[in-house]
Coordinates of C-alpha atoms in Angstrom, one line a residue:
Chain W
X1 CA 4.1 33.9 -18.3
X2 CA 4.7 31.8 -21.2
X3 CA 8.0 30.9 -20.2
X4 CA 6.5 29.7 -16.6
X5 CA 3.9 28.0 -18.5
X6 CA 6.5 26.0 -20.9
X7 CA 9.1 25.6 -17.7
X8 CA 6.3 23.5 -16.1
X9 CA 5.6 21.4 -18.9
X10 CA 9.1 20.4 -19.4
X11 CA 9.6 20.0 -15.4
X12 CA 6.5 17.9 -15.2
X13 CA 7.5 15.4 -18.0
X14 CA 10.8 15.3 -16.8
X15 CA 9.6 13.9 -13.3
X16 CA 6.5 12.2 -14.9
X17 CA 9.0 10.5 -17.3
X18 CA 11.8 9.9 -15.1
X19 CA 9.3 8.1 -12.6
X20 CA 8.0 5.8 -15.0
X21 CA 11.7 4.6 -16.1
X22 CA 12.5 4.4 -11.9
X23 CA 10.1 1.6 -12.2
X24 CA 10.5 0.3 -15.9
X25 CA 14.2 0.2 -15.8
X26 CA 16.1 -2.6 -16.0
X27 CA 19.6 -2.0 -14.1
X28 CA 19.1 -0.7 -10.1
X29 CA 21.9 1.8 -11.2
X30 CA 19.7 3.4 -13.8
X31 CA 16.8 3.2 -11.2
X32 CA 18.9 5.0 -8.6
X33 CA 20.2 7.7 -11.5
X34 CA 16.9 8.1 -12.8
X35 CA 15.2 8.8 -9.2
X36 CA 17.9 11.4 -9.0
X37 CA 16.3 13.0 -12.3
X38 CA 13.1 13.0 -10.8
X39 CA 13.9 14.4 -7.7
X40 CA 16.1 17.1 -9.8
X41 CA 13.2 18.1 -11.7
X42 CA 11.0 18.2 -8.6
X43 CA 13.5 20.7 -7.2
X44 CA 12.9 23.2 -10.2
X45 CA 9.3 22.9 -9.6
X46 CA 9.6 23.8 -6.1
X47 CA 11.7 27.1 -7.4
X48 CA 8.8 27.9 -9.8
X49 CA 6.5 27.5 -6.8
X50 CA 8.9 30.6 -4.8
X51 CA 10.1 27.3 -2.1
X52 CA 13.6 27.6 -3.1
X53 CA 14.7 26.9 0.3
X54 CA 13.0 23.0 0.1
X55 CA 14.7 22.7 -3.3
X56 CA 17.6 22.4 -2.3
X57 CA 17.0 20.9 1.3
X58 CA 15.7 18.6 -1.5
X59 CA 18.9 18.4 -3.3
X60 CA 21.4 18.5 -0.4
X61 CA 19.0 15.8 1.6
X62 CA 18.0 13.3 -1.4
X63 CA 20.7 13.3 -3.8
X64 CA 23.6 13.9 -1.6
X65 CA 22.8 11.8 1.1
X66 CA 19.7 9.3 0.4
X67 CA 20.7 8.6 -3.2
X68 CA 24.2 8.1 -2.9
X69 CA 22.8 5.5 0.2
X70 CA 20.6 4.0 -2.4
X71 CA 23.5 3.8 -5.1
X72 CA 25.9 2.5 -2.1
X73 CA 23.0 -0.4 -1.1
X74 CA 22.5 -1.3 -4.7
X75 CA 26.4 -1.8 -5.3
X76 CA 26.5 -3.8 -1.9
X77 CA 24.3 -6.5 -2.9
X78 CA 25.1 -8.6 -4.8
X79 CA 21.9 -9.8 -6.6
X80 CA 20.7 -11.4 -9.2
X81 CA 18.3 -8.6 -10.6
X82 CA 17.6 -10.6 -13.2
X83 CA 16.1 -13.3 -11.8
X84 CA 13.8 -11.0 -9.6
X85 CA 12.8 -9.9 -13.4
X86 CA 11.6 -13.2 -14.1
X87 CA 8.0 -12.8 -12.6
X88 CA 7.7 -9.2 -13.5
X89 CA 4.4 -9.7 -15.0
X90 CA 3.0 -11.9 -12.3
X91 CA 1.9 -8.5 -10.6
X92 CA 1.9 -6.2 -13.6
X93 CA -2.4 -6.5 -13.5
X94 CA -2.9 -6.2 -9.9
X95 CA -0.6 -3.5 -9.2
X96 CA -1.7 -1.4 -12.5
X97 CA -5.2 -1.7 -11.8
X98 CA -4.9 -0.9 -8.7
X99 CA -2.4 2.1 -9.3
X100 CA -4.7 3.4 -12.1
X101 CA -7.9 3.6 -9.6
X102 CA -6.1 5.5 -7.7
X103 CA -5.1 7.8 -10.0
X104 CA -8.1 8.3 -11.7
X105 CA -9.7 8.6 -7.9
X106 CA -6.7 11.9 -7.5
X107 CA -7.5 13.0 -10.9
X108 CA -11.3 13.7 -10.2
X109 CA -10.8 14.9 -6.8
X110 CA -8.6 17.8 -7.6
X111 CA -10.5 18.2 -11.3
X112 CA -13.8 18.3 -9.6
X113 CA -12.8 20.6 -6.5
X114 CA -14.5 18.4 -4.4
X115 CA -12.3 19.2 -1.7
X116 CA -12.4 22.9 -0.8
X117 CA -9.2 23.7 0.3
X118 CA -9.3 26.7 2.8
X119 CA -6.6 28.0 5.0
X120 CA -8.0 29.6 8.1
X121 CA -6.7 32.6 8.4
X122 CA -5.7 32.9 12.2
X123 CA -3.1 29.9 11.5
X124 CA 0.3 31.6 10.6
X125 CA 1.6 32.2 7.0
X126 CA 5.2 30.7 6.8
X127 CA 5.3 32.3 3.2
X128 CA 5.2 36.4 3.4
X129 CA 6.0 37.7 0.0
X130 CA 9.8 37.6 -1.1
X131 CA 9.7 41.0 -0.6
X132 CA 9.2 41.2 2.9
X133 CA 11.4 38.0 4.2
X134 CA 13.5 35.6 2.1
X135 CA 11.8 31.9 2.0
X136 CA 14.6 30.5 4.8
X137 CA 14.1 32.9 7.1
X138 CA 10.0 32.8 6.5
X139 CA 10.3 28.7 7.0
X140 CA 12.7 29.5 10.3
X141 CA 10.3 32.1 12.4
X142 CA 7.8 29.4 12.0
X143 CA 9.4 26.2 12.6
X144 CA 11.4 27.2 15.5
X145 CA 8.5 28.6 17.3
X146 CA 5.5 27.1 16.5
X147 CA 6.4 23.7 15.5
X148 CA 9.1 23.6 17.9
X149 CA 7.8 20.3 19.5
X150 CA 7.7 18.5 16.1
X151 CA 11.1 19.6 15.3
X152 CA 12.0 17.6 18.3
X153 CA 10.4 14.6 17.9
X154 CA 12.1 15.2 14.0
X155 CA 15.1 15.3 16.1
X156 CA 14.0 12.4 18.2
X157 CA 13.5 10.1 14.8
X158 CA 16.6 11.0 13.0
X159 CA 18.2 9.6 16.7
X160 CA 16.1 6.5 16.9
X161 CA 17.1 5.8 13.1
X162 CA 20.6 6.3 13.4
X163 CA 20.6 3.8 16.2
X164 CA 18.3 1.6 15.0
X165 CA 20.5 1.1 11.4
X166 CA 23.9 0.8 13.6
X167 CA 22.0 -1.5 15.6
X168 CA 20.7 -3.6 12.4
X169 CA 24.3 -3.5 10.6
X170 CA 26.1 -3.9 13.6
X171 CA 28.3 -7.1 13.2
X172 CA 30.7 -8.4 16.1
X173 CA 33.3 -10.1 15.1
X174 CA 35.1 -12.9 17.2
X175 CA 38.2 -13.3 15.1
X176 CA 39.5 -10.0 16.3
X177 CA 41.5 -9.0 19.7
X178 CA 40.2 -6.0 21.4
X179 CA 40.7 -4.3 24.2
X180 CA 38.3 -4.7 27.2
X181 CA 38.0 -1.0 29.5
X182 CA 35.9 -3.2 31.8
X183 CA 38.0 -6.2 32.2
X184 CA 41.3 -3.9 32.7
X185 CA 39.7 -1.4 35.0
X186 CA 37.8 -3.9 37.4
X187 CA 41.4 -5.8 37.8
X188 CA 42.6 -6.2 41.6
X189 CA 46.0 -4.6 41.9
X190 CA 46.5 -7.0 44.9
X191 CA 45.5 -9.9 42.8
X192 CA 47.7 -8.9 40.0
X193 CA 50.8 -8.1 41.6
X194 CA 53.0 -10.2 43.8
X195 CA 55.9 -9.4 46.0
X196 CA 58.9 -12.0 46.5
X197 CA 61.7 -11.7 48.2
X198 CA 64.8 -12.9 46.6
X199 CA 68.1 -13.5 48.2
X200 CA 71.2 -11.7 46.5
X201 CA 73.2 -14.0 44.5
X202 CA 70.7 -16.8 45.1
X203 CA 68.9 -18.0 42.0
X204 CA 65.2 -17.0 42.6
X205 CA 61.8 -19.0 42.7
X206 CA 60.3 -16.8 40.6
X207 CA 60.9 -17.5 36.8
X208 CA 59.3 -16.1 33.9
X209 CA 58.6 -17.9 31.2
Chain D
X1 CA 0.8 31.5 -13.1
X2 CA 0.4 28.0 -14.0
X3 CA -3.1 26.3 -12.2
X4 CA -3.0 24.9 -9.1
X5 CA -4.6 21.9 -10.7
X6 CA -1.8 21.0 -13.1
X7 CA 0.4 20.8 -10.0
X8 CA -2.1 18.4 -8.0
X9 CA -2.2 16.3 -11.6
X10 CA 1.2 15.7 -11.4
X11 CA 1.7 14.8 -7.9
X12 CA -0.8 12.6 -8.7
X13 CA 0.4 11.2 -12.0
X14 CA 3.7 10.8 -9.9
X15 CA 1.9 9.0 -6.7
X16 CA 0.4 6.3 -8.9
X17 CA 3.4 5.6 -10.6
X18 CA 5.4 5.4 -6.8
X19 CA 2.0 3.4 -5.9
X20 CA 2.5 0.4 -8.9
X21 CA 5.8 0.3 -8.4
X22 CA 5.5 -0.2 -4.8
X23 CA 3.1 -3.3 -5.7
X24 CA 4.0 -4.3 -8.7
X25 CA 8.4 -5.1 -8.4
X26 CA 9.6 -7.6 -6.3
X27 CA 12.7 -6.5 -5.2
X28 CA 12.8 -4.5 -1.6
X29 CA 15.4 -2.2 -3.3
X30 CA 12.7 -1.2 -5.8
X31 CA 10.2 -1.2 -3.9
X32 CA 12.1 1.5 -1.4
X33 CA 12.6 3.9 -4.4
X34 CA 8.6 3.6 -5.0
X35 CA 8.2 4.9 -2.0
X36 CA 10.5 7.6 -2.2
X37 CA 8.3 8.7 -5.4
X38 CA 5.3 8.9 -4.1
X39 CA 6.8 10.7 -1.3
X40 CA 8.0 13.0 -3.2
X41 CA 4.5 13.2 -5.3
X42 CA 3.2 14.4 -1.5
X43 CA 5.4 17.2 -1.2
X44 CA 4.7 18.6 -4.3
X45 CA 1.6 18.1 -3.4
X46 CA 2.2 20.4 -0.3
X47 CA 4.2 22.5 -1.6
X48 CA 2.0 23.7 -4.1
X49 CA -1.1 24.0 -2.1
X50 CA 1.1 26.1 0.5
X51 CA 2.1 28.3 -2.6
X52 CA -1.7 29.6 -4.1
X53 CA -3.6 29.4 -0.8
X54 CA -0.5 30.2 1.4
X55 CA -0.7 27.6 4.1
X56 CA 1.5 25.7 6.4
X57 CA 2.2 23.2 4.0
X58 CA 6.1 24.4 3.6
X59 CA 6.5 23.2 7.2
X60 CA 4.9 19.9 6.5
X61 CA 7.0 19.6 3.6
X62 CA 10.3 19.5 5.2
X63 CA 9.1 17.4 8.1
X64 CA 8.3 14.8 5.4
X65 CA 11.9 15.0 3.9
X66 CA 13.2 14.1 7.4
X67 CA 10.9 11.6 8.1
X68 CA 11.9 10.7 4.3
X69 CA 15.4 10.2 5.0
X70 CA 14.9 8.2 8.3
X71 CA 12.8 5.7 6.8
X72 CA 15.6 5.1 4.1
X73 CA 18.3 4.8 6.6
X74 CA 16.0 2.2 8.6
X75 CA 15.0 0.6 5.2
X76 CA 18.5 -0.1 4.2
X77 CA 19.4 -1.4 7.6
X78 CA 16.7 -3.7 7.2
X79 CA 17.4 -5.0 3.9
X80 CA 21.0 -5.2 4.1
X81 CA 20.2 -7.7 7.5
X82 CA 17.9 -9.7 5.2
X83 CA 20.2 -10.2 2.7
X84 CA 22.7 -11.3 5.4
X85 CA 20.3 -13.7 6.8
X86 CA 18.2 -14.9 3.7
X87 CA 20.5 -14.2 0.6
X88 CA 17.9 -12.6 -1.3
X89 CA 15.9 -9.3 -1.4
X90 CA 12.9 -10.9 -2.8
X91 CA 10.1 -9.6 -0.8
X92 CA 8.2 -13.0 -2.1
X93 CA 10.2 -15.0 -0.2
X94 CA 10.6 -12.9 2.6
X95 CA 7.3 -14.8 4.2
X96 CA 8.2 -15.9 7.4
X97 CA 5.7 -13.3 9.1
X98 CA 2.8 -14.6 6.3
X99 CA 0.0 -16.4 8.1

């Protein structure tokens, strides 16, 4: 119990902290590594919370794929970070106000219970206890049946953003000779190929060059 | 086990810190991680709710991760092509759409 209790604590300053130095830090890089952090200390929370199965979808998804895209993006551009620096306070009022209403706005929602969360009963429980089904296989007899329209159009927007970014990145280049399928297949053998007749021994019309 | 109310204060704590840096940097780059904070502020969020009252949220949860990692793949796309075209990631001077 205790342990749970201090496990949370350290978890919760871990992301907490690592959040505010995503924003505050100076380097992309150390932005990038720190979101890692935070999304590494979200993962244990989810173990405490018995989701082990989204921590590490979590890690696999965000820190092998996203963040290394993140890290790969950052290295790719070469800019002057800097400079972007310069009017860092132009927006420091504006946004903070504005991010601490909303805060404070969360903060007495869930402190007040306004909101009375209730989960009908009829709608299916993805989470029996651990005893009964592991968490993957609890998250599967769900998603696959119930939700199996949304995993499709899940499906259907990986697709669209995979073709959208190659679309987007896509360069052509003209400085390069390729071959065209098109070009070779609509050819006209009888077009393309000529028949001569050439005497023996006389020197023919036909010379290559 | 700990309250369910120290989990919502966190994913909250973690949103408004997503929700200023989403408004408060300039750079696109940035402002991309922001969002990925206070996404990830949501599924906590979810995730905890579906834990102590044992709801769907666990679903919605991983259906945000994939939406999560689409957006980022489209983001990138984007910015890379603004950097092409404009040489900066600056969302300030990204204004051609502005009034």
């Amino acid at each position: 119990m205790i342990i749970q209790t201090i496990m949370f604590y350290v978890l919760a300053v871990g992301t907490v902290g690592a959040g505010v130095m995503v924003i505050a830090s100076r380097n992309p890089v150390h932005s990038v590594l720190f979101l890692i952090l935070a999304f590494f200390n979200s993962a244990g929370l989810f173990v405490m919370m018995g989701a082990e199965f989204l921590a590490m979808i979590l890690i696999i998804v965000y820190v092998g794929a996203v963040a290394v895209l993140f890290l790969f993006v950052v290295m790719m551009l070469d800019i002057n970070f800097a400079e972007l620096r310069a009017g860092f306070l132009q927006y420091l009022p504006i946004g903070g106000v504005i991010g601490i209403i909303l805060l404070a706005e969360l903060v007495m929602v869930f402190a007040s219970g306004a909101i009375e969360i209730e989960v009908p009963t009829n709608v299916a429980s993805p989470t029996p206890p651990p005893d009964e089904v592991t968490n993957t296989q609890a998250l599967g007899d769900v998603l696959y049946t119930r939700y199996a329209y949304l995993f499709q159009g899940a499906g259907f927007i990986l697709l669209i953003a995979m073709v959208g970014a190659i679309v987007l990145t896509h360069r052509r280049r003209t400085d390069v000779r390729r071959q065209r399928i098109a070009d070779q297949v609509a050819r006209d053998p009888k077009a393309a190929v000529r028949l001569t007749d050439i005497e023996p021994g006389a020197e023919g019309t036909w010379k290559s060059d | 086990m700990v309250p369910l109310l120290y989990y919502q204060l966190l994913s909250a704590a973690l949103f408004g810190i997503g929700l200023y840096g989403v408004l408060a940097r300039r750079s696109a780059v940035l402002i991309v991680l922001s969002i990925e904070l206070m996404l990830n502020a949501v599924n906590i969020n979810l995730i905890a709710a579906a834990s102590y009252l044992n709801g769907i949220g666990r679903v919605i949860a991983i259906f945000v991760i994939t939406v999560a990692a689409a957006e980022v793949g489209l983001a990138f796309a984007i910015i890379l092509r603004m950097y092409r075209n404009r040489g900066t990631v600056n969302v300030d001077e990204i204004n051609l759409l502005k009034w």
